[in-house]
Short mmCIF file of C-alpha atoms in Angstrom, two decimals:
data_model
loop_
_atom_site.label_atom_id
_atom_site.label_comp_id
_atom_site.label_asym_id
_atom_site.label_seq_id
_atom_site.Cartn_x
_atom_site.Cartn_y
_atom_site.Cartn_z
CA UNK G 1 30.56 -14.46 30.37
CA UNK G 2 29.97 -11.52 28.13
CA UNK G 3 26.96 -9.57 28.18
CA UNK G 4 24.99 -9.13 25.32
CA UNK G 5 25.01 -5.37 24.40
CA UNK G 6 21.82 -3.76 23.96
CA UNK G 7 21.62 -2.20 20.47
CA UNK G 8 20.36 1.44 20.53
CA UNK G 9 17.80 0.53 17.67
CA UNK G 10 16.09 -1.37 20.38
CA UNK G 11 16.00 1.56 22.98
CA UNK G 12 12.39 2.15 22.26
CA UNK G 13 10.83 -0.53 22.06
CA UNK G 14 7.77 -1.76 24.14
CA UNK G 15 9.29 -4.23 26.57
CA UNK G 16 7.44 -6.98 25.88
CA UNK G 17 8.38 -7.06 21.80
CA UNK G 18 12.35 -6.56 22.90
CA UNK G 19 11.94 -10.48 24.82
CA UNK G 20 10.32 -12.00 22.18
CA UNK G 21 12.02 -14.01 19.92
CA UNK G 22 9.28 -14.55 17.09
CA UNK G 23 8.38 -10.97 16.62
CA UNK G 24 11.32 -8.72 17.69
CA UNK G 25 13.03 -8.42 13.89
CA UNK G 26 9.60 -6.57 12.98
CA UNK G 27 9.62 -4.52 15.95
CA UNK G 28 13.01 -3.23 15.67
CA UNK G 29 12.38 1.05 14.56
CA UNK G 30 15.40 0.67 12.75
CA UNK G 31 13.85 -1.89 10.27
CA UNK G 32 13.80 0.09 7.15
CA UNK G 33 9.33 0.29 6.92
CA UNK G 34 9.44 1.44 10.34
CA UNK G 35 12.26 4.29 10.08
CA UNK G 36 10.51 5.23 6.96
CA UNK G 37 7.32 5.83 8.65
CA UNK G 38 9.05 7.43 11.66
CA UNK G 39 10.17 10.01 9.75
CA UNK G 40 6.56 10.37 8.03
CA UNK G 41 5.50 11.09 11.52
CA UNK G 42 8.24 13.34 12.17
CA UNK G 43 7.59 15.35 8.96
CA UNK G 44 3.57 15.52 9.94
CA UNK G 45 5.16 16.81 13.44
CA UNK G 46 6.91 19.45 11.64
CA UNK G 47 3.62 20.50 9.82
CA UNK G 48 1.78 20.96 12.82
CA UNK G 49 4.65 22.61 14.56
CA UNK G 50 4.34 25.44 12.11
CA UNK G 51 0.84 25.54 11.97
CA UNK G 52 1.23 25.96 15.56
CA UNK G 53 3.71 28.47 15.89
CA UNK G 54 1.60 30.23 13.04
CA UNK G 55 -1.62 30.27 15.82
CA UNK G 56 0.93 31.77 18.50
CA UNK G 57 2.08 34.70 16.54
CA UNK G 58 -1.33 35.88 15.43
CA UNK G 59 -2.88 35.68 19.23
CA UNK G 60 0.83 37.42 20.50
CA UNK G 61 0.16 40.48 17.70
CA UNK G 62 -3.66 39.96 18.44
CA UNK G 63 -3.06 40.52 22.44
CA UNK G 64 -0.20 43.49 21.68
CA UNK G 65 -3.02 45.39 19.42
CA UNK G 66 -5.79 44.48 22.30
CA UNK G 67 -3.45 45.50 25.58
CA UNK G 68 -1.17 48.52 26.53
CA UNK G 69 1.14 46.92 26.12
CA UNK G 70 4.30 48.51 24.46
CA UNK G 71 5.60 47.23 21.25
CA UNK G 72 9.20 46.24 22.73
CA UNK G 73 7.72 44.72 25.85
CA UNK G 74 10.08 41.81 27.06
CA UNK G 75 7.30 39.18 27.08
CA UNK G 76 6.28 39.82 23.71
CA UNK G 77 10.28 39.74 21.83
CA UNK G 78 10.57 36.57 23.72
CA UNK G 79 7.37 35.24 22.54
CA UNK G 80 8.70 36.61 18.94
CA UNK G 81 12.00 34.87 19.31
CA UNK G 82 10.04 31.36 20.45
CA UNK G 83 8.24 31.95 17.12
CA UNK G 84 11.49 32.47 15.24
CA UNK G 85 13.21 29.58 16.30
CA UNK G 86 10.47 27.02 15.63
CA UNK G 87 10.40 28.74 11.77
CA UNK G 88 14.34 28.26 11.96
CA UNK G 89 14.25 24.43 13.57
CA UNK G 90 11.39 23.92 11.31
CA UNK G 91 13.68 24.29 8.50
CA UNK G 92 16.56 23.00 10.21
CA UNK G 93 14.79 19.63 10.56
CA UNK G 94 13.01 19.42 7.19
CA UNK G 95 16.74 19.79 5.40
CA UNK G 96 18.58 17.31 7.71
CA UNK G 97 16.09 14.75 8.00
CA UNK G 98 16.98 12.75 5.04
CA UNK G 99 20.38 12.21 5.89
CA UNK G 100 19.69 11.06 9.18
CA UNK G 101 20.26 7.32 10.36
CA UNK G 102 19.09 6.92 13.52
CA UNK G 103 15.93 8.38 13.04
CA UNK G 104 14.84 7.54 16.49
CA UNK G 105 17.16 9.85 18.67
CA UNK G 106 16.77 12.45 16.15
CA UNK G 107 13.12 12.47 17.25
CA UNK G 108 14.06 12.27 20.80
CA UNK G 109 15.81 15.81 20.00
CA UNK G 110 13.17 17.44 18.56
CA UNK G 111 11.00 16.18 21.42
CA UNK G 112 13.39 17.99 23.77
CA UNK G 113 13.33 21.20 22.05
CA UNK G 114 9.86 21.25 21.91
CA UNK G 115 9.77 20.80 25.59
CA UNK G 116 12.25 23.74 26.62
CA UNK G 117 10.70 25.87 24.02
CA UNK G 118 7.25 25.19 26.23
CA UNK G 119 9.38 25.54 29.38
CA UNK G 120 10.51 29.04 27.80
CA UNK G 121 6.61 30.18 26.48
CA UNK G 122 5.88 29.29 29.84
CA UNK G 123 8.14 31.57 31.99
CA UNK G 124 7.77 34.46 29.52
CA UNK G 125 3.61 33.92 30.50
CA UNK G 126 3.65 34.21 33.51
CA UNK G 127 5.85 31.09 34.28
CA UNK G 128 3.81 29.89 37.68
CA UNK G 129 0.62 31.86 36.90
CA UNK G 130 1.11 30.43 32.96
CA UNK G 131 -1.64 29.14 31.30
CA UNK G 132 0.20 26.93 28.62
CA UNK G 133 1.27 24.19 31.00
CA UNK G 134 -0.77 21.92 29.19
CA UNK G 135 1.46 22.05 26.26
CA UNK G 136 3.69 19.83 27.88
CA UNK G 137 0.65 17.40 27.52
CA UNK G 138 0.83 18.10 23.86
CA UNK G 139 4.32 16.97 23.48
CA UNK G 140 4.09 13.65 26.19
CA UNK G 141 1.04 12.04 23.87
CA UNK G 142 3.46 13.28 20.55
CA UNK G 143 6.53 11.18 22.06
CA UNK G 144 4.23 8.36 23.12
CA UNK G 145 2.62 8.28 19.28
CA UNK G 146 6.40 8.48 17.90
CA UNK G 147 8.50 6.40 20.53
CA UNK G 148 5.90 5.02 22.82
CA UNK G 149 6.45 4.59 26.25
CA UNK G 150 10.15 4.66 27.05
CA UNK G 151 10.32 7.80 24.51
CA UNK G 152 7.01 9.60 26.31
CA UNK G 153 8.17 8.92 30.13
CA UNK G 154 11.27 10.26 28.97
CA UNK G 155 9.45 13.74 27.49
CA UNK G 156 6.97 12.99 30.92
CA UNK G 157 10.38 13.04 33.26
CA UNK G 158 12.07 16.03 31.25
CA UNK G 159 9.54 18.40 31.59
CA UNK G 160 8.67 17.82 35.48
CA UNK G 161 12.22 18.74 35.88
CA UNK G 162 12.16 21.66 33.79
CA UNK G 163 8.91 23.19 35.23
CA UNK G 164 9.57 21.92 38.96
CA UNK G 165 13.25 23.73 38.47
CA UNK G 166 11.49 26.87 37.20
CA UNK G 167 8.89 27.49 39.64
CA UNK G 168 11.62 26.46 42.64
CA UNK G 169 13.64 29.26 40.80
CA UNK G 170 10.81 31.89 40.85
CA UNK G 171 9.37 30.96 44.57
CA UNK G 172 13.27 31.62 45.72
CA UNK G 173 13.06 34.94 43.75
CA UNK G 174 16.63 33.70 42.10
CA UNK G 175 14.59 34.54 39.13
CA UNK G 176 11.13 35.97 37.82
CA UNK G 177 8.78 36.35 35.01
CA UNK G 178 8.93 39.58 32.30
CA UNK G 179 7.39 42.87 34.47
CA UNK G 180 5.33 43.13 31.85
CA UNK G 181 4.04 39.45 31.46
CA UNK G 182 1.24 39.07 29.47
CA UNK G 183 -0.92 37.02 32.63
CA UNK G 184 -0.85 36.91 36.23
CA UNK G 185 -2.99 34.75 37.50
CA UNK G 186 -2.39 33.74 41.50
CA UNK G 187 -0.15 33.87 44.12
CA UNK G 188 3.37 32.13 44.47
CA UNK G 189 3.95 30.72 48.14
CA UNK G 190 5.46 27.15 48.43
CA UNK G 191 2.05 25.25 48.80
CA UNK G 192 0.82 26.34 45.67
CA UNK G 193 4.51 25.68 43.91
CA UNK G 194 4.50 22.36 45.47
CA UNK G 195 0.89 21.80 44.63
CA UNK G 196 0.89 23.11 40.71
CA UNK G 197 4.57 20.52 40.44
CA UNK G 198 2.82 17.69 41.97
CA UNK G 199 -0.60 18.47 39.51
CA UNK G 200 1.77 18.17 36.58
CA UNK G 201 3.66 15.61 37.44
CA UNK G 202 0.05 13.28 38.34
CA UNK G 203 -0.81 14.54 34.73
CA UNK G 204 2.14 13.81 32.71
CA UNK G 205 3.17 10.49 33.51
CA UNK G 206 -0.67 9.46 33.31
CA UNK G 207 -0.85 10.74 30.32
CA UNK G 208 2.82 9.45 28.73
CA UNK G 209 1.84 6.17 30.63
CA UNK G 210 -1.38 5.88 28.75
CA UNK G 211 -0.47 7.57 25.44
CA UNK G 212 2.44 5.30 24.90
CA UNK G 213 0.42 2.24 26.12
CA UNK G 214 -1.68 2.81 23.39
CA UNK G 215 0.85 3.45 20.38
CA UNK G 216 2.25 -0.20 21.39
CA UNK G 217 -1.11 -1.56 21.67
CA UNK G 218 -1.65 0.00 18.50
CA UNK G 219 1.71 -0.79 17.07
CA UNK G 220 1.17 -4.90 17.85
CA UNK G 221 -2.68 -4.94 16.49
CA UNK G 222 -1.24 -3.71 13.23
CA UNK G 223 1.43 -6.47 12.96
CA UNK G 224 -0.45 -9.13 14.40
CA UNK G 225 -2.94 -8.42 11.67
CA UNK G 226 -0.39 -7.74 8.74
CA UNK G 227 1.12 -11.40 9.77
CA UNK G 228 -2.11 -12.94 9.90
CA UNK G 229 -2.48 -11.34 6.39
CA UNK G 230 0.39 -12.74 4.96
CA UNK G 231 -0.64 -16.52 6.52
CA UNK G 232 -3.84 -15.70 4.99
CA UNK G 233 -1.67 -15.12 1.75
CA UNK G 234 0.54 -18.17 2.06
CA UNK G 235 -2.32 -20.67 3.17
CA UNK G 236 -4.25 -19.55 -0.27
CA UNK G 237 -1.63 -19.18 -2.21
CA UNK G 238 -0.95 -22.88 -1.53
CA UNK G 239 -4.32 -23.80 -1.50
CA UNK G 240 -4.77 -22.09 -5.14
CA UNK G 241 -1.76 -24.34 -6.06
CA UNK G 242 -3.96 -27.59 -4.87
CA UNK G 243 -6.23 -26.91 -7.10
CA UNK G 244 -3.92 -25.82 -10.11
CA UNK G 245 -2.42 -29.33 -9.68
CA UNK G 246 -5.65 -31.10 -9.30
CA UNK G 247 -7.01 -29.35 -12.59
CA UNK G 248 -4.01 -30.48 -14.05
CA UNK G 249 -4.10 -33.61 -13.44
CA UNK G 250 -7.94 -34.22 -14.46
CA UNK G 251 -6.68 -32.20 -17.57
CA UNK G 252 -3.91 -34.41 -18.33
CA UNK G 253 -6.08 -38.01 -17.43
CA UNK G 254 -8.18 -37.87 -20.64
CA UNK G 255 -5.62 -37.35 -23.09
CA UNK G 256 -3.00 -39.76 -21.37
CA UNK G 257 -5.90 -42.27 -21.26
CA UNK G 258 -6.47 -42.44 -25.23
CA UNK G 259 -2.67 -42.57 -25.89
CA UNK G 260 -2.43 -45.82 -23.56
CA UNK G 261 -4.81 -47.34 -25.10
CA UNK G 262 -3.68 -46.08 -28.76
CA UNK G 263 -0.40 -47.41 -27.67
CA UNK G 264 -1.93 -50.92 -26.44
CA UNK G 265 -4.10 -51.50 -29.46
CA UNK G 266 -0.73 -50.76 -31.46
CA UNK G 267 1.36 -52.94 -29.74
CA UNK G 268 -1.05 -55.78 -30.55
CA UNK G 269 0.03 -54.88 -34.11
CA UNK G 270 -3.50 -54.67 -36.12
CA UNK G 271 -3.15 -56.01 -39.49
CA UNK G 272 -5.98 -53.51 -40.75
CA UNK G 273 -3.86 -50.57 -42.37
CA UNK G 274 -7.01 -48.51 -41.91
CA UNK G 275 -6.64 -49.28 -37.85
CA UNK G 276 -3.32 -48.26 -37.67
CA UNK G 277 -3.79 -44.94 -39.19
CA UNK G 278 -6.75 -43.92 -36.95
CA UNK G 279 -4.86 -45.49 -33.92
CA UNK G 280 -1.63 -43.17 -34.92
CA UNK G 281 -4.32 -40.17 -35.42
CA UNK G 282 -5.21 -40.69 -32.20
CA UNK G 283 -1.54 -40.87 -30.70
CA UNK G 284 -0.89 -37.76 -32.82
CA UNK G 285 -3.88 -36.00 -31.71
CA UNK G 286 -3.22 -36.85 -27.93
CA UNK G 287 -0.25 -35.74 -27.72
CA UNK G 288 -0.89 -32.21 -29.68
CA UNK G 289 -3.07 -31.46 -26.56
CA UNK G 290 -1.02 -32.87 -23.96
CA UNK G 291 1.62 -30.42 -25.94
CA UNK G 292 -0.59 -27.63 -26.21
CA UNK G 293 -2.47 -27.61 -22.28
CA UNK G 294 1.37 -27.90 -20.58
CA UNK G 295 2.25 -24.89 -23.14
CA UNK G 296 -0.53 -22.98 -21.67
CA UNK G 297 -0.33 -23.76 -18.24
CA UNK G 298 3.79 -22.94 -18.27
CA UNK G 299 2.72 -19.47 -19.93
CA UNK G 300 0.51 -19.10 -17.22
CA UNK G 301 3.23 -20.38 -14.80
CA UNK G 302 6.05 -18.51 -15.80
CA UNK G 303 5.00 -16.08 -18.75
CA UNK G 304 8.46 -15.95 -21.08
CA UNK G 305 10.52 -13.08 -21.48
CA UNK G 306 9.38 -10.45 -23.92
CA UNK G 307 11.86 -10.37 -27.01
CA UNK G 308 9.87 -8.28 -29.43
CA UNK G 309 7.43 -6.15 -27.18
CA UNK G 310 7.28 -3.16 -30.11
CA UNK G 311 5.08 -0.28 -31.48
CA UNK G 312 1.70 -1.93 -32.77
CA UNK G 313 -0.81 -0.04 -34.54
CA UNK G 314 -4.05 -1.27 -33.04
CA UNK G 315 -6.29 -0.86 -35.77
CA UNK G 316 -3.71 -2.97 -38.21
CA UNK G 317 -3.34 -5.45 -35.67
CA UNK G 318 -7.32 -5.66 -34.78
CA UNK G 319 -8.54 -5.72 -38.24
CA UNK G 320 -5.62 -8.49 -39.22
CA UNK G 321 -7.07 -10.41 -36.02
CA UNK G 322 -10.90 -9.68 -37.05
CA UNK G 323 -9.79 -11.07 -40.75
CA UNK G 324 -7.92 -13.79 -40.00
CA UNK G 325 -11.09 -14.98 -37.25
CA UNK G 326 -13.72 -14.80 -39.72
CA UNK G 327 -12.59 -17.40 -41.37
CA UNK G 328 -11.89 -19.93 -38.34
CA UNK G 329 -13.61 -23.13 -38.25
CA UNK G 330 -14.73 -22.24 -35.04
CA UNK G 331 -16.44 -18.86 -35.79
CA UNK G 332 -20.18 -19.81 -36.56
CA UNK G 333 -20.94 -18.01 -40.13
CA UNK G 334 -24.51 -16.69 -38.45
CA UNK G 335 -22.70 -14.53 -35.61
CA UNK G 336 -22.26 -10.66 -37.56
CA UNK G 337 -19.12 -9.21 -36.13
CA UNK G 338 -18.91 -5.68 -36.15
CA UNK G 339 -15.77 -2.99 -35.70
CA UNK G 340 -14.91 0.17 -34.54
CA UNK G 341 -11.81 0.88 -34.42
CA UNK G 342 -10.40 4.42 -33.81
CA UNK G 343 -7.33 4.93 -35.50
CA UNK G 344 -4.38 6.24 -34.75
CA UNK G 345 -3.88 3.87 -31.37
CA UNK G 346 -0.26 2.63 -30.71
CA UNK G 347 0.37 0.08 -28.04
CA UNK G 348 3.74 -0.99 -27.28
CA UNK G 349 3.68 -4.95 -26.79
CA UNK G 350 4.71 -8.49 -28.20
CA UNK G 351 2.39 -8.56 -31.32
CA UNK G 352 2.16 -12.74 -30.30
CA UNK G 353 0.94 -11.92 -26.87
CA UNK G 354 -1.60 -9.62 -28.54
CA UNK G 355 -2.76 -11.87 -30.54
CA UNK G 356 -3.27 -13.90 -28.39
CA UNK G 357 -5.24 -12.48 -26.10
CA UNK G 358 -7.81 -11.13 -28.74
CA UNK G 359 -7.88 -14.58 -30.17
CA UNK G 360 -8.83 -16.10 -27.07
CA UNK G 361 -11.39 -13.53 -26.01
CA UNK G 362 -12.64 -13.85 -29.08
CA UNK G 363 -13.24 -17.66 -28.98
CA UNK G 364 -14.88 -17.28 -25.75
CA UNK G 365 -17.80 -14.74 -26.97
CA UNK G 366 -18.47 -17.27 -30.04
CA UNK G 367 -18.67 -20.31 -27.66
CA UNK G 368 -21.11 -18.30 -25.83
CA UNK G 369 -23.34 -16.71 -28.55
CA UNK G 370 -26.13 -18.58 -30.28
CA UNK G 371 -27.13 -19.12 -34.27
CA UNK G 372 -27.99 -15.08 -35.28
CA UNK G 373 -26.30 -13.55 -32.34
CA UNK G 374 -23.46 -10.43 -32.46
CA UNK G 375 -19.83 -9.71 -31.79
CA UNK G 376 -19.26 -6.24 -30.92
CA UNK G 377 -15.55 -4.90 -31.15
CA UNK G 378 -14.72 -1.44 -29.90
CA UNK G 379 -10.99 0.15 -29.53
CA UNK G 380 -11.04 3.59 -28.43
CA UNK G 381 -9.16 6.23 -26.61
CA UNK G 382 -9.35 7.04 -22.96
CA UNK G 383 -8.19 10.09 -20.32
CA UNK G 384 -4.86 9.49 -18.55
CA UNK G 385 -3.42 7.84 -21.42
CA UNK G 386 -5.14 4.93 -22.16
CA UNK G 387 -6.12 2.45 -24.56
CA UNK G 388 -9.82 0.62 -24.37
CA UNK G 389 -10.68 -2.53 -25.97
CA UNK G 390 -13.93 -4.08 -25.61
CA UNK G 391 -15.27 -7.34 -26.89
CA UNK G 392 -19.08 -7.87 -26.59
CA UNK G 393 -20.99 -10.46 -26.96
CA UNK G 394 -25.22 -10.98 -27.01
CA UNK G 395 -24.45 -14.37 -25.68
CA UNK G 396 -25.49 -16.33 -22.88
CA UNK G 397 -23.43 -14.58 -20.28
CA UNK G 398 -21.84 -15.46 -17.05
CA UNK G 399 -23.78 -16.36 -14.29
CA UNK G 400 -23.02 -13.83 -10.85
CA UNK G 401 -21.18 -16.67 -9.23
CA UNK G 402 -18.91 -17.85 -11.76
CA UNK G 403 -17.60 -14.31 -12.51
CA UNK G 404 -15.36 -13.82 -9.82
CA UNK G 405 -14.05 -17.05 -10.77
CA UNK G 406 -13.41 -17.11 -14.07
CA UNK G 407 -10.02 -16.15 -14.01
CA UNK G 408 -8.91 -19.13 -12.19
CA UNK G 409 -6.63 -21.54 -13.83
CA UNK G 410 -8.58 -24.79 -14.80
CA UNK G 411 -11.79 -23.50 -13.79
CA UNK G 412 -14.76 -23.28 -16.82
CA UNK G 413 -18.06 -24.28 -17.15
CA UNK G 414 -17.93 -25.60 -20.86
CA UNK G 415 -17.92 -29.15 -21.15
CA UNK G 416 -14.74 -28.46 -23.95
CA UNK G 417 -11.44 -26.83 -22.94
CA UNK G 418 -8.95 -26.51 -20.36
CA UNK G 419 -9.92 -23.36 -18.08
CA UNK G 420 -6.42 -21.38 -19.05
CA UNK G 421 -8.08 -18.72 -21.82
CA UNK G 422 -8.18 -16.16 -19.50
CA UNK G 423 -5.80 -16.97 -16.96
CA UNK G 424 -3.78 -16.14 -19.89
CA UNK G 425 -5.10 -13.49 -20.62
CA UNK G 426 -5.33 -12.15 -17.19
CA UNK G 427 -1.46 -12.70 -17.02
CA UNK G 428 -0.49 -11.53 -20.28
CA UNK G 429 -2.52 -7.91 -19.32
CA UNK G 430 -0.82 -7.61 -15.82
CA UNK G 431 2.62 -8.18 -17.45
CA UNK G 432 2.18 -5.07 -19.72
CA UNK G 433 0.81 -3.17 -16.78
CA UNK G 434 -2.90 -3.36 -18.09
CA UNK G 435 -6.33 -4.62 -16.45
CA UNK G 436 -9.43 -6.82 -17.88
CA UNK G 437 -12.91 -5.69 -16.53
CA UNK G 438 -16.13 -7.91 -16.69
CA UNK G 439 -19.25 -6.88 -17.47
CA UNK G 440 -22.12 -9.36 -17.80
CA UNK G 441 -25.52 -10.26 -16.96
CA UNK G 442 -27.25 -13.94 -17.49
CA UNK G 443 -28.85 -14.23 -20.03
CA UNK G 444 -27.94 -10.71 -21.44
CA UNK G 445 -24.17 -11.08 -23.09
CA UNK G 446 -21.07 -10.05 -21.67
CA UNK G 447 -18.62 -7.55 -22.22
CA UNK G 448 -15.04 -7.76 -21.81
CA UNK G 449 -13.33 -4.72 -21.13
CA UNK G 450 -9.00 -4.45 -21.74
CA UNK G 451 -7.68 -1.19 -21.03
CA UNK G 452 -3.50 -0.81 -22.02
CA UNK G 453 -1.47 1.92 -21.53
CA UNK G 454 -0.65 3.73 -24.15
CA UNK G 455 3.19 3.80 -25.63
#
């Protein structure tokens, strides 16, 4: 039987997400989101690299002008050259980065360089009597944070062997630190080698144990909440389609109700002429808003394409709007409405859509507003290329509860109309890349803010 090959995109993965069947695909590092924020990490690794290396030369020139030592001491052109090389990797990395695929191993490379340049700071400081072990630490928790634990053990198991090789090395005198090493700090018989190998070694895989434990803890919190998320997502997406349906349907009931019985009463054939033209009214009415609420709520559905989104002068269009409104059957000739418009606004949309979403908003602050009460219209000019529309009203406004509802399909609290006004508008805003924003107080008016962008 053949074996199934393991695929090198899997090579770092914590063991328990390579077994599992449900959530391995999300796991995998070479999933596009998770290469692309590998190599975010990287490039933050580069930053600090630098900043790094930056910190190391000014101590090296700081210790040089503080010692007696001389300026071509060996310790110090090796610490120059370790400073060199990570400006000269640095860049190395930055340019090849985005052309490379498996974005995993070429982390794994850096990681390794970053340990042997250690190893080498290390040796030229002293090497056993070195103070910068701990920068092996440095680069264990980094693999564990980019490749969790198989990467960090790896960094953990690479730099044992590097420093255990050295110190052998120096304790058989085959070789030794710079004369002129910049510390010195104890003696360098076998107990102490053995004891300072064993020390790290204790330290490193604790610490790439526990440092890539907790990127993969880490790692499955965030995508066992980001699933949970989308459920969330899904369950009220559905849920919001429940009650679409239901309003629908309540919507639909009345209307469908008076054309049976229209229809039933017609059927029966009436010999009143006068009866059969109100029944037929009624038939005709009926199905006008049957016609008219299924218009809406596919708009709202499925907005249509936009044919004649164009340049629209806003104070032509508003003032055309504001015209044709004042003489509505449903404006109430006691409500004064007032405009300022500033001119010289351009908007690039469907003049329809426009039109209708003024019309609507404007329907909605006469429904609200009492005998003697004002309509407030304001278009104006904002920073960061922006248009700002705002219809006020000295109304009744919206109760705190209802407002974050009130863009809900099928949801009002008039005891006329359908609920769709401002899911309409609501959509029609978001398809041109605009926002609506509330502002209202019971009892005080409302205000309802459009901001577009500008053309």
């Amino acid at each position: 039987m053949l074996q199934e090959q393991q695929s090198p995109d899997r090579l770092f993965l914590p063991q328990e997400t390579r077994n599992s069947p449900v959530v391995r695909r999300l796991m995998l590092p070479a999933a596009e989101t998770d290469r692309t924020q590998l190599a975010g990490r990287l490039k933050l690794l580069m930053f600090f690299r630098v900043v790094f290396t930056v910190l190391l030369l000014g101590s090296t020139i700081f210790v040089q002008h503080r010692s007696d030592l001389p300026k071509h001491a060996s310790s110090l052109l090796i610490l120059y050259g370790i400073v060199v090389s990570v400006f000269i990797l640095s860049i190395l990395y930055a340019l090849v980065l985005p052309y490379i695929r498996r974005t995993e191993y070429f982390a794994l490379f850096q990681l390794a360089c970053d340990i042997s340049l250690c190893s080498v700071l290390i040796y030229c400081t002293g090497s056993f009597s070195s103070a910068f072990s701990f920068l092996y630490l440095l680069v264990i928790v980094t693999a564990g944070v980019l490749l969790y634990q198989p990467g960090s053990l790896s960094m953990a198991i690479l730099a044992n062997l590097q420093y255990g090789f050295m110190l052998v090395l120096e304790w058989s005198r085959i070789i030794a630190p710079p004369g002129d090493a910049i510390y010195d700090l104890g003696p360098r018989d076998l107990h102490h080698v053995i004891y300072k190998i064993a020390i790290l070694v204790a330290a490193s895989v604790a610490v790439a144990y526990l440092s890539g434990f907790l990127a993969e803890q880490t790692k499955r919190s965030k995508e066992t909440l980001q699933a949970m998320a989308e459920h969330i997502k899904r369950v009220e997406k559905l849920a919001s389609l429940g009650e679409m349906a239901a309003g629908l349907a309540h919507e639909i009931k009345n209307p469908l109700a008076s054309l049976v019985g229209a229809a039933t009463m017609l059927k029966e054939g009436p010999e009143n002429k006068a009866i059969q033209e109100k029944l037929m009214a009624i038939v005709t009415r009926e199905a006008n808003r049957l016609n008219k609420l299924l218009g809406d709520f596919l708009f709202f559905a499925k907005p249509p394409k936009v044919q004649q989104r164009q340049h629209l002068k806003l104070e032509v269009a508003l003032n055309d709007i504001l015209d044709l409104f004042e003489q509505d059957p449903a404006m109430n000739r006691k409500i004064q409405l007032t405009r300022e418009i500033e001119r010289d606004i351009e908007l690039r949309i469907d003049p329809a859509h426009f039109h209708q979403v003024v019309w609507n908003l404007l329907l909605n602050a006469v429904e609200a507003v009492e005998d003697d009460g004002t309509i407030t219209l304001v278009a104006s000019k904002q920073k960061g290329g922006k248009a700002v529309l705002q219809i006020s009203d000295s109304g009744t406004g919206i109760a705190k509860e209802d407002i974050a509802r009130i863009f809900d399909p099928f949801y009002t609290t008039k005891s006329q109309g359908t609920g769709l006004g401002l899911s309409i508008v609501h959509r029609i805003l978001e398809y041109y890349g605009g926002r609506i924003e509330v502002i209202s107080k019971e009892g005080e008016g409302t205000t309802m803010k459009l901001i577009f962008p500008l053309t």
